[in-house]
Coordinates of C-alpha atoms and ligand atoms in Angstrom, one line a residue:
M11 CA 11.9 -69.3 1.7
A12 CA 11.6 -71.8 -1.1
K13 CA 8.2 -73.6 -1.1
E14 CA 7.9 -77.4 -0.7
P15 CA 7.3 -78.9 -4.2
R16 CA 3.8 -80.3 -4.5
P17 CA 3.5 -84.1 -4.8
V18 CA 3.5 -85.2 -8.4
E19 CA 0.2 -87.0 -7.9
A20 CA -1.4 -83.7 -7.3
L21 CA -0.1 -82.2 -10.5
S22 CA -1.3 -84.7 -13.1
I23 CA -3.7 -87.7 -13.4
W24 CA -1.2 -89.5 -15.7
E25 CA 1.5 -92.0 -14.7
D26 CA 3.7 -90.9 -17.7
A27 CA 3.6 -87.3 -16.4
R28 CA 4.3 -88.2 -12.8
A29 CA 7.3 -90.4 -13.8
M30 CA 8.8 -87.5 -15.8
L31 CA 8.1 -84.9 -13.1
T32 CA 9.9 -87.2 -10.7
K33 CA 12.8 -87.6 -13.2
A34 CA 12.9 -83.8 -13.8
R35 CA 13.1 -83.1 -10.1
A36 CA 15.9 -85.7 -9.6
E37 CA 17.8 -84.0 -12.5
G38 CA 17.2 -80.5 -11.2
I39 CA 15.0 -79.5 -14.1
E40 CA 12.3 -76.9 -13.4
T41 CA 8.8 -77.1 -15.0
A42 CA 5.7 -75.0 -15.3
H43 CA 4.5 -76.4 -12.0
E44 CA 7.5 -75.1 -10.0
R45 CA 7.3 -71.7 -11.8
L46 CA 3.5 -71.5 -10.9
Q47 CA 4.5 -71.9 -7.2
Q48 CA 7.0 -69.2 -7.6
Q49 CA 4.4 -66.9 -9.1
T50 CA 1.8 -67.6 -6.5
P51 CA 0.0 -65.7 -5.0
H52 CA -0.7 -63.8 -8.2
C53 CA -1.4 -60.1 -8.2
K54 CA -5.0 -59.7 -7.1
F55 CA -5.6 -56.6 -9.3
C56 CA -4.5 -58.4 -12.4
E57 CA -6.5 -61.5 -11.4
L58 CA -9.6 -59.4 -11.1
G59 CA -8.8 -57.5 -14.3
V60 CA -8.8 -54.1 -12.6
S61 CA -5.3 -53.0 -13.4
C62 CA -4.8 -50.8 -16.5
R63 CA -1.5 -50.0 -18.4
N64 CA -3.1 -48.5 -21.5
C65 CA -1.5 -45.1 -21.1
T66 CA 1.3 -43.4 -19.2
M67 CA -0.9 -41.3 -17.0
G68 CA -1.1 -44.7 -15.2
P69 CA -0.6 -47.6 -14.6
C70 CA -3.7 -47.6 -12.5
K71 CA -5.4 -50.1 -10.3
I72 CA -8.9 -49.9 -8.9
T73 CA -9.5 -50.2 -5.1
P74 CA -12.4 -49.2 -2.9
K75 CA -10.4 -46.0 -2.1
A76 CA -9.4 -45.3 -5.7
P77 CA -12.4 -46.4 -7.7
R78 CA -11.3 -44.6 -10.9
G79 CA -8.0 -44.5 -12.9
V80 CA -6.3 -41.2 -13.6
C81 CA -8.5 -40.7 -16.7
G82 CA -11.6 -41.6 -14.8
A83 CA -12.1 -45.1 -16.1
D84 CA -13.9 -47.3 -13.6
A85 CA -13.6 -51.0 -12.9
D86 CA -16.3 -51.9 -15.6
V87 CA -14.5 -50.0 -18.3
I88 CA -11.0 -51.3 -17.4
V89 CA -12.2 -54.9 -17.1
A90 CA -14.1 -54.8 -20.4
R91 CA -11.1 -53.1 -22.2
N92 CA -8.6 -55.7 -20.8
F93 CA -10.9 -58.6 -21.8
G94 CA -11.5 -57.1 -25.2
R95 CA -7.7 -57.0 -25.9
F96 CA -7.4 -60.5 -24.5
V97 CA -9.9 -61.8 -27.1
A98 CA -8.3 -59.7 -29.8
G99 CA -5.0 -61.4 -29.1
G100 CA -6.5 -64.9 -29.4
S101 CA -8.4 -64.0 -32.5
A102 CA -5.2 -62.7 -34.1
G103 CA -3.4 -65.9 -33.3
H104 CA -5.9 -68.2 -35.0
S105 CA -6.6 -65.9 -37.8
D106 CA -3.0 -65.2 -38.7
H107 CA -2.6 -69.0 -38.8
G108 CA -5.5 -69.1 -41.3
R109 CA -3.8 -66.4 -43.4
D110 CA -0.7 -68.5 -43.6
L111 CA -2.7 -71.2 -45.3
V112 CA -4.0 -68.6 -47.8
E113 CA -0.4 -67.7 -48.6
V114 CA 0.5 -71.3 -49.2
L115 CA -2.4 -71.8 -51.5
E116 CA -1.3 -68.6 -53.3
S117 CA 2.2 -70.0 -53.7
I118 CA 0.7 -73.2 -55.2
V119 CA -1.4 -71.2 -57.7
E120 CA 1.6 -69.0 -58.6
G121 CA 3.8 -72.0 -59.1
S122 CA 6.4 -70.7 -56.7
T123 CA 6.3 -73.9 -54.7
S124 CA 6.3 -77.6 -55.7
D125 CA 6.5 -78.8 -52.1
Y126 CA 2.8 -78.2 -51.5
R127 CA -0.2 -79.1 -53.7
I128 CA -3.9 -79.2 -53.8
T129 CA -4.7 -82.6 -52.3
D130 CA -8.5 -82.4 -52.0
E131 CA -9.7 -80.7 -55.3
A132 CA -13.3 -81.8 -54.7
K133 CA -13.3 -79.9 -51.4
L134 CA -11.8 -76.8 -53.0
R135 CA -14.5 -76.8 -55.7
R136 CA -17.2 -77.4 -53.1
I137 CA -16.1 -74.5 -50.9
A138 CA -15.8 -72.3 -54.0
A139 CA -19.3 -73.1 -55.1
E140 CA -20.6 -72.5 -51.6
L141 CA -19.1 -69.0 -51.7
G142 CA -20.6 -68.2 -55.1
V143 CA -17.6 -68.8 -57.3
T144 CA -18.4 -70.3 -60.7
V145 CA -16.8 -73.7 -60.8
E146 CA -18.2 -75.3 -64.0
D147 CA -15.7 -75.5 -66.9
R148 CA -12.9 -73.8 -64.9
S149 CA -9.5 -75.2 -64.0
T150 CA -8.8 -75.9 -60.3
M151 CA -6.1 -73.2 -60.3
D152 CA -8.4 -70.6 -61.7
I153 CA -11.0 -71.4 -59.0
A154 CA -8.3 -71.4 -56.3
A155 CA -7.1 -67.9 -57.5
E156 CA -10.6 -66.5 -57.0
L157 CA -11.0 -68.2 -53.7
I158 CA -7.7 -66.6 -52.5
D159 CA -9.0 -63.2 -53.3
I160 CA -12.2 -63.9 -51.3
F161 CA -10.2 -65.0 -48.3
Y162 CA -7.7 -62.2 -48.4
A163 CA -10.7 -59.8 -48.6
D164 CA -12.1 -61.5 -45.4
F165 CA -9.1 -60.3 -43.6
G166 CA -9.5 -56.8 -44.8
S167 CA -12.0 -54.0 -44.1
R168 CA -14.0 -53.5 -47.3
K169 CA -16.7 -56.1 -46.8
K170 CA -20.1 -56.0 -44.9
E171 CA -19.6 -59.5 -43.7
V172 CA -17.1 -62.4 -43.9
A173 CA -17.7 -65.0 -46.6
F174 CA -18.5 -68.1 -44.5
L175 CA -21.5 -66.3 -42.9
C176 CA -23.4 -68.0 -45.7
R177 CA -23.3 -71.1 -43.4
V178 CA -24.9 -69.3 -40.5
P179 CA -28.7 -69.8 -39.9
A180 CA -30.7 -66.7 -41.1
K181 CA -32.1 -66.1 -37.6
R182 CA -28.6 -65.8 -36.1
R183 CA -27.4 -63.5 -38.9
E184 CA -30.3 -61.2 -38.3
L185 CA -29.6 -61.2 -34.6
W186 CA -25.9 -60.3 -35.1
D187 CA -27.0 -57.5 -37.5
R188 CA -29.3 -56.1 -34.9
L189 CA -26.7 -56.2 -32.2
G190 CA -23.9 -54.8 -34.3
M191 CA -22.0 -58.1 -34.0
T192 CA -21.7 -59.1 -37.6
P193 CA -18.0 -59.7 -38.3
R194 CA -16.9 -57.7 -41.3
G195 CA -13.2 -58.5 -41.6
V196 CA -10.7 -60.3 -39.3
D197 CA -8.0 -57.6 -39.2
R198 CA -10.6 -54.9 -39.1
E199 CA -12.3 -56.2 -36.0
I200 CA -9.0 -56.8 -34.2
A201 CA -7.7 -53.3 -35.2
E202 CA -11.0 -51.8 -34.1
M203 CA -10.8 -53.6 -30.7
M204 CA -7.3 -52.0 -30.2
H205 CA -8.7 -48.6 -31.2
R206 CA -11.8 -48.8 -29.0
T207 CA -9.6 -49.7 -26.0
H208 CA -7.3 -46.8 -26.4
M209 CA -7.7 -44.1 -23.7
G210 CA -10.8 -42.0 -24.5
C211 CA -12.7 -44.3 -26.9
D212 CA -15.2 -47.0 -26.0
N213 CA -16.0 -46.3 -22.3
D214 CA -19.2 -48.3 -22.1
A215 CA -18.4 -51.9 -20.9
P216 CA -21.3 -53.7 -22.6
N217 CA -20.6 -51.9 -25.9
T218 CA -16.9 -53.0 -25.7
L219 CA -18.0 -56.5 -25.0
I220 CA -20.3 -56.6 -28.1
H221 CA -17.3 -55.7 -30.2
A222 CA -15.2 -58.4 -28.4
A223 CA -17.9 -60.8 -29.5
R224 CA -17.7 -59.5 -33.1
T225 CA -13.9 -59.9 -33.0
A226 CA -14.2 -63.5 -31.8
L227 CA -16.9 -64.2 -34.4
A228 CA -14.4 -63.0 -37.1
D229 CA -12.0 -65.6 -35.7
G230 CA -14.5 -68.5 -35.6
W231 CA -16.4 -67.9 -38.8
A232 CA -13.4 -66.5 -40.9
G233 CA -9.8 -66.8 -39.6
S234 CA -10.1 -70.3 -38.1
M235 CA -12.6 -71.6 -40.6
I236 CA -10.3 -70.5 -43.5
G237 CA -7.4 -72.2 -41.7
T238 CA -9.4 -75.5 -41.3
E239 CA -10.8 -75.5 -44.8
L240 CA -7.6 -74.7 -46.6
S241 CA -5.6 -77.1 -44.5
D242 CA -8.0 -79.8 -45.7
V243 CA -7.7 -78.6 -49.3
I244 CA -3.9 -78.6 -49.2
F245 CA -3.1 -81.6 -47.0
G246 CA -6.3 -83.7 -47.3
T247 CA -9.6 -83.9 -45.5
P248 CA -9.3 -86.1 -42.4
Q249 CA -10.7 -89.6 -42.5
P250 CA -11.0 -92.0 -39.6
S251 CA -7.8 -93.9 -38.8
M252 CA -6.0 -95.4 -35.9
S253 CA -3.0 -94.1 -34.0
H254 CA -1.8 -93.9 -30.4
A255 CA -1.0 -91.5 -27.6
N256 CA 1.1 -90.7 -24.5
L257 CA 4.8 -90.4 -23.9
A258 CA 5.4 -94.0 -25.2
A259 CA 4.8 -92.5 -28.6
I260 CA 8.5 -91.6 -28.2
K261 CA 10.5 -94.6 -29.4
K262 CA 13.7 -95.7 -27.6
D263 CA 15.4 -97.1 -30.7
K264 CA 14.4 -94.4 -33.2
V265 CA 15.4 -90.9 -34.0
N266 CA 12.6 -88.9 -32.3
I267 CA 11.4 -85.7 -33.8
L268 CA 8.6 -83.9 -32.0
V269 CA 6.5 -81.3 -33.9
H270 CA 5.0 -78.6 -31.7
G271 CA 2.9 -75.5 -32.4
H272 CA -0.2 -75.2 -34.4
N273 CA 0.1 -74.9 -38.2
P274 CA 0.5 -78.0 -40.4
V275 CA 2.5 -76.0 -43.0
V276 CA 5.9 -76.8 -41.5
S277 CA 5.2 -80.0 -39.6
E278 CA 3.8 -81.7 -42.8
M279 CA 7.1 -81.1 -44.5
I280 CA 9.1 -82.4 -41.5
L281 CA 7.0 -85.6 -41.7
A282 CA 7.4 -85.8 -45.5
A283 CA 11.2 -85.5 -45.1
A284 CA 11.3 -88.0 -42.2
R285 CA 9.6 -90.6 -44.5
E286 CA 12.2 -90.3 -47.3
P287 CA 14.2 -93.5 -47.7
A288 CA 17.5 -91.6 -48.0
L289 CA 17.1 -90.0 -44.6
I290 CA 15.8 -93.2 -43.0
A291 CA 18.9 -94.9 -44.3
E292 CA 21.0 -92.1 -42.7
A293 CA 19.3 -92.8 -39.4
E294 CA 19.9 -96.5 -39.7
A295 CA 23.6 -95.8 -40.5
M296 CA 23.6 -94.0 -37.1
G297 CA 22.4 -97.2 -35.5
A298 CA 18.7 -96.1 -35.1
Q299 CA 15.7 -98.2 -36.2
G300 CA 14.3 -95.4 -38.3
I301 CA 12.8 -91.9 -37.7
N302 CA 9.8 -91.3 -35.6
V303 CA 7.7 -88.1 -35.8
A304 CA 5.3 -87.6 -32.9
G305 CA 3.1 -84.7 -32.1
L306 CA 2.6 -82.2 -29.3
C307 CA -0.3 -79.8 -29.0
C308 CA -2.2 -78.6 -32.1
T309 CA 0.3 -79.2 -34.9
G310 CA 0.4 -82.7 -33.5
N311 CA -3.5 -82.8 -33.8
E312 CA -3.2 -81.6 -37.4
L313 CA -0.8 -84.4 -38.4
L314 CA -2.7 -86.9 -36.2
M315 CA -6.0 -86.1 -38.0
R316 CA -4.5 -86.4 -41.5
Q317 CA -1.4 -88.6 -41.3
G318 CA -2.0 -90.7 -38.2
I319 CA 1.2 -89.7 -36.4
P320 CA 1.1 -90.5 -32.7
M321 CA 0.6 -87.8 -30.0
A322 CA 3.3 -87.6 -27.4
G323 CA 1.3 -85.2 -25.3
N324 CA -0.6 -82.0 -24.8
H325 CA 0.4 -78.6 -23.3
L326 CA 1.7 -79.7 -19.9
M327 CA 3.5 -82.7 -21.5
T328 CA 5.7 -80.6 -23.8
E329 CA 8.4 -80.0 -21.2
L330 CA 8.1 -83.6 -19.9
A331 CA 8.5 -85.1 -23.4
I332 CA 12.1 -83.7 -23.5
V333 CA 12.8 -85.1 -20.0
T334 CA 12.5 -88.6 -21.5
G335 CA 16.0 -87.9 -22.8
A336 CA 15.1 -89.6 -26.1
V337 CA 14.1 -86.6 -28.2
E338 CA 16.6 -85.6 -30.8
A339 CA 14.7 -82.5 -32.0
V340 CA 11.7 -80.4 -31.1
V341 CA 10.6 -78.5 -34.2
V342 CA 8.1 -75.6 -33.6
D343 CA 6.0 -73.2 -35.6
Y344 CA 4.0 -70.9 -33.3
Q345 CA 1.6 -70.6 -30.3
C346 CA 1.6 -72.5 -27.0
I347 CA 5.3 -73.2 -27.1
M348 CA 6.7 -72.5 -23.6
P349 CA 10.0 -70.6 -23.9
S350 CA 11.2 -72.9 -21.1
L351 CA 11.6 -75.7 -23.7
V352 CA 14.8 -74.1 -25.0
Q353 CA 16.3 -74.4 -21.5
I354 CA 15.1 -77.9 -21.0
A355 CA 16.3 -79.0 -24.4
G356 CA 19.7 -77.5 -23.4
C357 CA 19.8 -80.0 -20.5
Y358 CA 19.9 -82.9 -23.0
H359 CA 21.2 -83.5 -26.5
T360 CA 17.9 -82.2 -27.8
L361 CA 17.8 -79.6 -30.6
F362 CA 15.2 -76.9 -30.3
I363 CA 14.4 -75.6 -33.8
D364 CA 12.2 -72.6 -34.6
T365 CA 10.9 -72.1 -38.1
A366 CA 8.8 -68.9 -38.2
Q367 CA 10.0 -65.3 -38.1
K368 CA 7.0 -64.4 -36.0
A369 CA 7.9 -67.0 -33.3
R370 CA 11.6 -66.9 -32.6
F371 CA 13.2 -68.2 -29.4
T372 CA 16.5 -67.0 -28.0
G373 CA 18.8 -69.9 -27.9
A374 CA 17.0 -71.9 -30.7
V375 CA 18.4 -73.1 -34.0
H376 CA 16.5 -71.0 -36.5
F377 CA 15.3 -72.1 -40.0
D378 CA 13.5 -69.6 -42.1
I379 CA 10.9 -71.8 -43.7
H380 CA 8.7 -70.5 -46.6
P381 CA 6.6 -72.3 -49.2
H382 CA 9.4 -72.2 -51.8
N383 CA 12.1 -73.8 -49.6
A384 CA 10.0 -75.8 -47.1
L385 CA 10.9 -79.4 -48.0
E386 CA 14.6 -78.7 -48.5
Q387 CA 14.8 -77.0 -45.1
A388 CA 12.8 -79.8 -43.6
R389 CA 15.3 -82.3 -44.9
E390 CA 18.1 -80.3 -43.3
I391 CA 16.3 -80.3 -40.0
V392 CA 15.7 -84.1 -40.1
R393 CA 19.4 -84.6 -41.0
M394 CA 20.4 -82.6 -37.9
A395 CA 18.1 -84.6 -35.8
V396 CA 19.6 -87.8 -37.2
Q397 CA 23.1 -86.6 -36.3
A398 CA 21.9 -85.6 -32.8
Y399 CA 21.0 -89.3 -32.2
A400 CA 24.7 -90.0 -31.9
R401 CA 24.9 -87.6 -28.9
R402 CA 22.0 -89.2 -27.0
D403 CA 23.0 -90.3 -23.5
A404 CA 21.4 -93.8 -23.1
S405 CA 21.8 -93.7 -19.3
R406 CA 19.4 -90.7 -19.1
V407 CA 16.7 -92.2 -21.3
Q408 CA 13.4 -93.2 -19.6
I409 CA 10.2 -93.6 -21.6
P410 CA 7.3 -94.4 -19.3
G411 CA 4.3 -96.7 -20.0
E412 CA 2.7 -98.2 -23.0
P413 CA 1.0 -96.3 -25.8
V414 CA -2.8 -96.2 -25.8
N415 CA -4.6 -96.7 -29.1
I416 CA -6.9 -94.0 -30.4
M417 CA -9.3 -93.5 -33.3
T418 CA -9.0 -90.1 -35.0
G419 CA -10.0 -88.3 -38.2
F420 CA -13.6 -87.1 -37.6
S421 CA -14.0 -84.3 -40.1
N422 CA -17.6 -83.3 -40.8
E423 CA -17.1 -84.9 -44.3
A424 CA -16.0 -88.2 -42.6
V425 CA -18.9 -88.1 -40.2
I426 CA -21.4 -87.5 -43.0
A427 CA -19.9 -90.3 -45.0
A428 CA -20.1 -92.6 -41.9
L429 CA -23.8 -91.7 -41.6
G430 CA -24.4 -92.7 -45.2
G431 CA -24.2 -89.4 -47.0
S432 CA -26.3 -86.9 -44.9
L433 CA -26.8 -85.7 -41.4
D434 CA -30.3 -87.1 -41.3
P435 CA -29.4 -90.2 -39.2
L436 CA -27.7 -87.9 -36.6
V437 CA -30.8 -85.7 -36.6
Q438 CA -33.0 -88.8 -36.1
A439 CA -30.7 -90.2 -33.3
I440 CA -31.1 -86.8 -31.5
A441 CA -34.8 -86.7 -32.1
A442 CA -35.2 -90.3 -30.8
G443 CA -33.1 -89.4 -27.7
D444 CA -30.4 -92.0 -28.3
I445 CA -28.0 -89.1 -28.6
R446 CA -29.5 -86.5 -26.2
G447 CA -27.2 -83.7 -27.3
A448 CA -23.5 -82.9 -28.0
V449 CA -20.8 -81.0 -26.2
G450 CA -17.5 -79.9 -27.7
I451 CA -14.7 -80.1 -25.1
V452 CA -11.8 -78.1 -26.3
G453 CA -8.7 -76.3 -25.1
C454 CA -5.7 -76.5 -23.0
N455 CA -4.0 -77.6 -19.8
N456 CA -3.3 -75.1 -17.1
P457 CA -1.0 -76.0 -14.1
K458 CA -3.7 -74.4 -11.8
F459 CA -5.6 -77.7 -12.4
Q460 CA -4.4 -81.3 -11.8
Q461 CA -3.5 -82.0 -15.4
D462 CA -6.5 -83.4 -17.4
S463 CA -8.6 -84.2 -14.4
M464 CA -11.3 -81.8 -15.6
N465 CA -10.8 -82.6 -19.3
V466 CA -11.3 -86.4 -18.8
G467 CA -13.7 -86.1 -15.9
L468 CA -16.2 -84.0 -17.8
A469 CA -16.0 -86.2 -21.0
K470 CA -16.7 -89.4 -18.9
E471 CA -19.7 -87.8 -17.1
L472 CA -21.2 -86.5 -20.4
I473 CA -21.1 -89.7 -22.3
K474 CA -22.8 -91.5 -19.4
K475 CA -25.7 -89.1 -20.0
D476 CA -26.0 -90.1 -23.7
I477 CA -24.3 -86.8 -24.7
L478 CA -21.9 -87.2 -27.6
V479 CA -18.6 -85.5 -27.0
L480 CA -16.4 -83.9 -29.7
V481 CA -12.8 -83.0 -28.7
T482 CA -10.1 -80.8 -30.2
G483 CA -6.8 -79.3 -29.1
C484 CA -5.2 -80.5 -26.0
V485 CA -8.3 -82.3 -24.8
T486 CA -7.7 -84.8 -27.6
T487 CA -4.6 -86.3 -26.0
A488 CA -6.3 -86.3 -22.6
A489 CA -9.3 -88.2 -24.0
G490 CA -7.0 -90.5 -26.0
K491 CA -4.9 -91.4 -23.0
A492 CA -8.0 -92.2 -21.0
G493 CA -9.1 -94.7 -23.7
L494 CA -12.1 -92.6 -24.7
L495 CA -11.2 -92.3 -28.4
L496 CA -11.8 -96.0 -29.0
P497 CA -15.1 -97.6 -30.0
E498 CA -14.8 -99.8 -26.9
A499 CA -15.3 -96.7 -24.8
A500 CA -18.9 -96.9 -25.8
E501 CA -19.3 -99.4 -22.9
Q502 CA -18.9 -96.4 -20.6
A503 CA -21.7 -94.4 -22.4
G504 CA -25.4 -94.4 -21.6
P505 CA -27.5 -96.9 -23.5
G506 CA -28.6 -94.7 -26.4
L507 CA -25.1 -93.4 -27.2
R508 CA -23.7 -97.0 -26.7
K509 CA -26.2 -98.3 -29.3
I510 CA -25.4 -95.6 -31.9
C511 CA -21.6 -96.0 -31.4
G512 CA -21.9 -99.8 -31.6
A513 CA -23.9 -99.6 -34.9
L514 CA -21.4 -97.2 -36.5
G515 CA -18.2 -98.6 -34.9
I516 CA -17.2 -95.2 -33.6
P517 CA -16.1 -93.9 -30.1
P518 CA -18.5 -91.9 -27.9
V519 CA -15.8 -89.1 -27.9
L520 CA -14.9 -88.0 -31.4
H521 CA -11.6 -86.4 -32.3
Y522 CA -12.5 -83.3 -34.3
G523 CA -9.0 -81.8 -34.8
S524 CA -6.9 -78.9 -33.6
C525 CA -7.9 -75.6 -32.0
V526 CA -8.7 -73.9 -35.3
D527 CA -10.8 -76.9 -36.1
N528 CA -13.4 -75.8 -33.6
S529 CA -14.7 -74.2 -36.7
R530 CA -15.7 -77.7 -37.8
I531 CA -17.9 -77.8 -34.7
L532 CA -19.4 -74.4 -35.6
Q533 CA -20.1 -75.7 -39.1
L534 CA -21.8 -78.8 -37.8
C535 CA -24.0 -76.9 -35.4
A536 CA -25.0 -74.5 -38.2
A537 CA -25.8 -77.5 -40.5
L538 CA -27.9 -79.1 -37.7
A539 CA -29.8 -75.9 -37.0
N540 CA -30.4 -75.4 -40.7
A541 CA -31.6 -79.0 -41.1
L542 CA -34.1 -78.4 -38.3
G543 CA -35.0 -74.9 -39.4
V544 CA -34.0 -73.4 -36.0
D545 CA -31.3 -71.2 -34.6
I546 CA -28.0 -72.6 -33.2
S547 CA -29.2 -71.5 -29.7
D548 CA -32.2 -73.8 -30.0
L549 CA -30.0 -76.9 -30.3
P550 CA -29.3 -79.3 -27.4
V551 CA -25.5 -78.6 -27.6
G552 CA -22.8 -77.0 -25.5
A553 CA -19.1 -76.2 -25.4
S554 CA -16.5 -76.4 -22.7
S555 CA -12.9 -75.5 -22.1
P556 CA -12.3 -77.0 -18.7
E557 CA -8.6 -76.3 -18.2
W558 CA -8.1 -73.4 -20.6
Y559 CA -5.3 -70.9 -20.3
S560 CA -4.8 -69.0 -23.6
E561 CA -6.2 -65.8 -25.2
K562 CA -7.2 -68.1 -28.1
A563 CA -9.4 -70.2 -25.8
A564 CA -11.1 -67.0 -24.6
A565 CA -11.8 -66.1 -28.2
I566 CA -13.1 -69.6 -28.9
G567 CA -15.4 -69.5 -25.8
L568 CA -16.7 -66.1 -26.9
Y569 CA -17.4 -67.0 -30.5
A570 CA -19.2 -70.2 -29.2
V571 CA -21.4 -68.1 -26.9
A572 CA -22.1 -65.5 -29.6
S573 CA -23.0 -68.2 -32.0
G574 CA -25.6 -69.4 -29.5
I575 CA -23.7 -72.2 -27.7
Y576 CA -23.9 -72.5 -23.9
T577 CA -20.3 -72.6 -22.8
H578 CA -18.5 -73.9 -19.7
L579 CA -15.1 -72.7 -18.4
G580 CA -13.3 -74.5 -15.6
H581 CA -12.1 -71.1 -14.2
P582 CA -13.0 -67.5 -15.0
P583 CA -11.2 -65.1 -17.2
H584 CA -9.8 -62.0 -15.4
I585 CA -13.2 -60.2 -15.3
L586 CA -14.4 -60.7 -11.7
G587 CA -13.4 -57.2 -10.7
S588 CA -16.4 -55.9 -12.7
Q589 CA -19.9 -56.9 -11.6
T590 CA -21.3 -55.5 -14.9
V591 CA -18.9 -57.6 -17.1
T592 CA -19.3 -60.7 -15.0
D593 CA -23.1 -60.5 -15.0
L594 CA -23.1 -60.0 -18.7
A595 CA -20.9 -63.1 -19.3
V596 CA -22.8 -65.5 -17.1
S597 CA -26.4 -64.3 -17.6
G598 CA -26.9 -61.1 -19.6
L599 CA -25.5 -62.6 -22.8
E600 CA -28.4 -65.2 -22.6
D601 CA -30.9 -62.4 -23.3
L602 CA -28.8 -61.0 -26.1
V603 CA -27.5 -64.0 -28.0
G604 CA -29.4 -66.9 -26.4
A605 CA -26.4 -68.4 -24.6
S606 CA -23.9 -67.5 -21.9
F607 CA -20.8 -68.7 -20.0
F608 CA -20.9 -70.8 -16.9
I609 CA -18.0 -71.3 -14.6
E610 CA -17.6 -74.6 -12.7
P611 CA -14.4 -76.2 -11.5
D612 CA -16.1 -79.6 -10.7
P613 CA -16.6 -81.8 -13.7
V614 CA -19.6 -83.7 -12.2
K615 CA -21.4 -80.4 -11.5
A616 CA -20.5 -79.1 -15.0
A617 CA -22.0 -82.2 -16.6
L618 CA -25.2 -81.8 -14.5
A619 CA -25.4 -78.2 -15.8
F620 CA -25.1 -79.4 -19.4
D621 CA -27.7 -82.1 -18.7
L622 CA -30.2 -79.5 -17.4
R623 CA -29.6 -77.3 -20.4
I624 CA -29.9 -80.1 -22.9
R625 CA -33.2 -81.3 -21.2
A626 CA -34.6 -77.7 -21.6
K627 CA -33.5 -77.4 -25.2
R628 CA -34.9 -80.8 -26.1
K629 CA -38.2 -80.0 -24.5
A630 CA -38.4 -76.7 -26.3
L631 CA -37.9 -78.5 -29.6
G632 CA -40.7 -80.9 -28.7
L633 CA -38.4 -83.9 -28.1
G634 CA -38.4 -86.1 -25.0
E635 CA -35.9 -85.1 -22.3
Ligands
LIG11 FE1 -5.0 -45.2 -16.0 FE2 -6.9 -44.5 -17.7 FE3 -4.4 -44.6 -18.5 FE4 -5.7 -46.8 -17.9 S1 -6.1 -45.4 -19.6 S2 -3.6 -46.4 -17.3 S3 -7.0 -46.2 -16.3 S4 -5.2 -43.2 -17.0
LIG12 S1 -2.5 -76.2 -28.3 S2 -4.4 -73.2 -27.2 S3 -2.7 -75.4 -25.2 S4 -5.6 -76.4 -26.7 FE1 -4.0 -75.6 -29.5 FE2 -3.4 -76.8 -26.5 FE3 -4.7 -74.7 -25.7 FE4 -2.6 -74.4 -27.1

């Protein structure tokens, strides 16, 4: 029997989402929420992580009556192996994204593209010098060529450690060395994770988890960090600017193109084409008032940070954005793109366009985009979107609400500039207790939660306690829609944070970028620890992914913990079937790496846990609570 649909109020805290869920239901369009109901109850063995399909003697599942798989693996081994592969998947996603930026830089250096260029030469030289490359009396292209070799080598297996470990405090590096956690190469750690979890290899759960941490660290301190740094070099380092967010970012009178996925390589070209006068004139000839490019998920974050495009929504808004009936094209690269978007686009005049060989969707229009043809292909895509405008059915258009303003663009470089050229004022504000600590809230939506209730609830609770919040990924749009990315939101902060935000004219919740840009937060923590002469685990900081869903989020959480950052998850990964693995995640890691996970579905209680942690860390540093 079909289940009663849940009331839209229970599904999301947002009016724009509720309005579109109601419209979708009226139009017979299914969303992730209905499919979650169809999939519930989930398989308990999979939920607990105790099912194994790693060989054809199985599949096996662990029960009290059958405590070992055919090969003899017990629940601990199976859960650790499954989690290790989960983390490897997430690390592969971010890191392959990073590699794509290296390839674009290589095309620039080789001269095989004129669509991309080095926008921030100073940053390229700064990174190169940091990694030991001679920069004096050398051309930018020469330096870039050497940097490319260093980064490609970071993906390989011939190094003792990845290059950006030079940013990590000495104490942490020694710890990783001692534990066998030092990441040597991105592809190497991922391949080794797959090897270890083959039948008959690593059959010691804690040992498997140490390698899972090493794999995640390769993501955070290499794959993702390379992605962030080279995106800044190629497209510009973000600086504070204003934009807006929610479904009202879609404009009734314009040709609307939504960019979705993660990598700025394609979406930057779509935006560049959409800004060309000839294509704008074509749109006007169709009767539109111009072309509007708005963002979804992380590629949206990338363009928001650097180009100020508005954000139409986060993960659970991607289907609903199409339901407005006013979207001419959704242009995607990869990651977090629900295959359902193809079907929903098919219910309207909306074109669904995929652009990467590694992320193709049955039923999509495919464009094969490479550095040498990117802008030309982007022009063709924008032209198709303009033509689709003529097919829009005005009677089905409904764009809810008014956009909310947001302030964006807080790269570390921008923060240091705002602080007058060094981190010292931030260190002083922390020492004085005006800013008691900082928490990065990152990650996704998951239909198992009322959309953004945790993301927003936790941010509000933390700023009240004078804890600065940094957001990336899908939490950006959540915080933006809640008005927290505006300097005025400082009124909701505690007195110390309010004072500092007022003096600097910044919001109490800073937009730090996309999912790969969590590497900016790692870099900031490392710089603060180095400035204080302590380890990252000594800092009054934390991380949280309240509504996470993806393998990538698990990798982020694990590299945060392994870097020494106390990390909150709104719900557990599929590990609860092993007491050993669960104990290690929520307490044992504390002894090993000075931080652990904690699981808490209530944002008020999660904020209290962070508050306690920050009090303890401040006390240990000899600061007031
Ligand atoms: Fe079963 Fe072991 Fe094969 Fe997994 S590896 S499916 S537990 S026999
Ligand atoms: S897009 S990984 S839903 S944050 Fe980075 Fe959002 Fe999570 Fe994808």
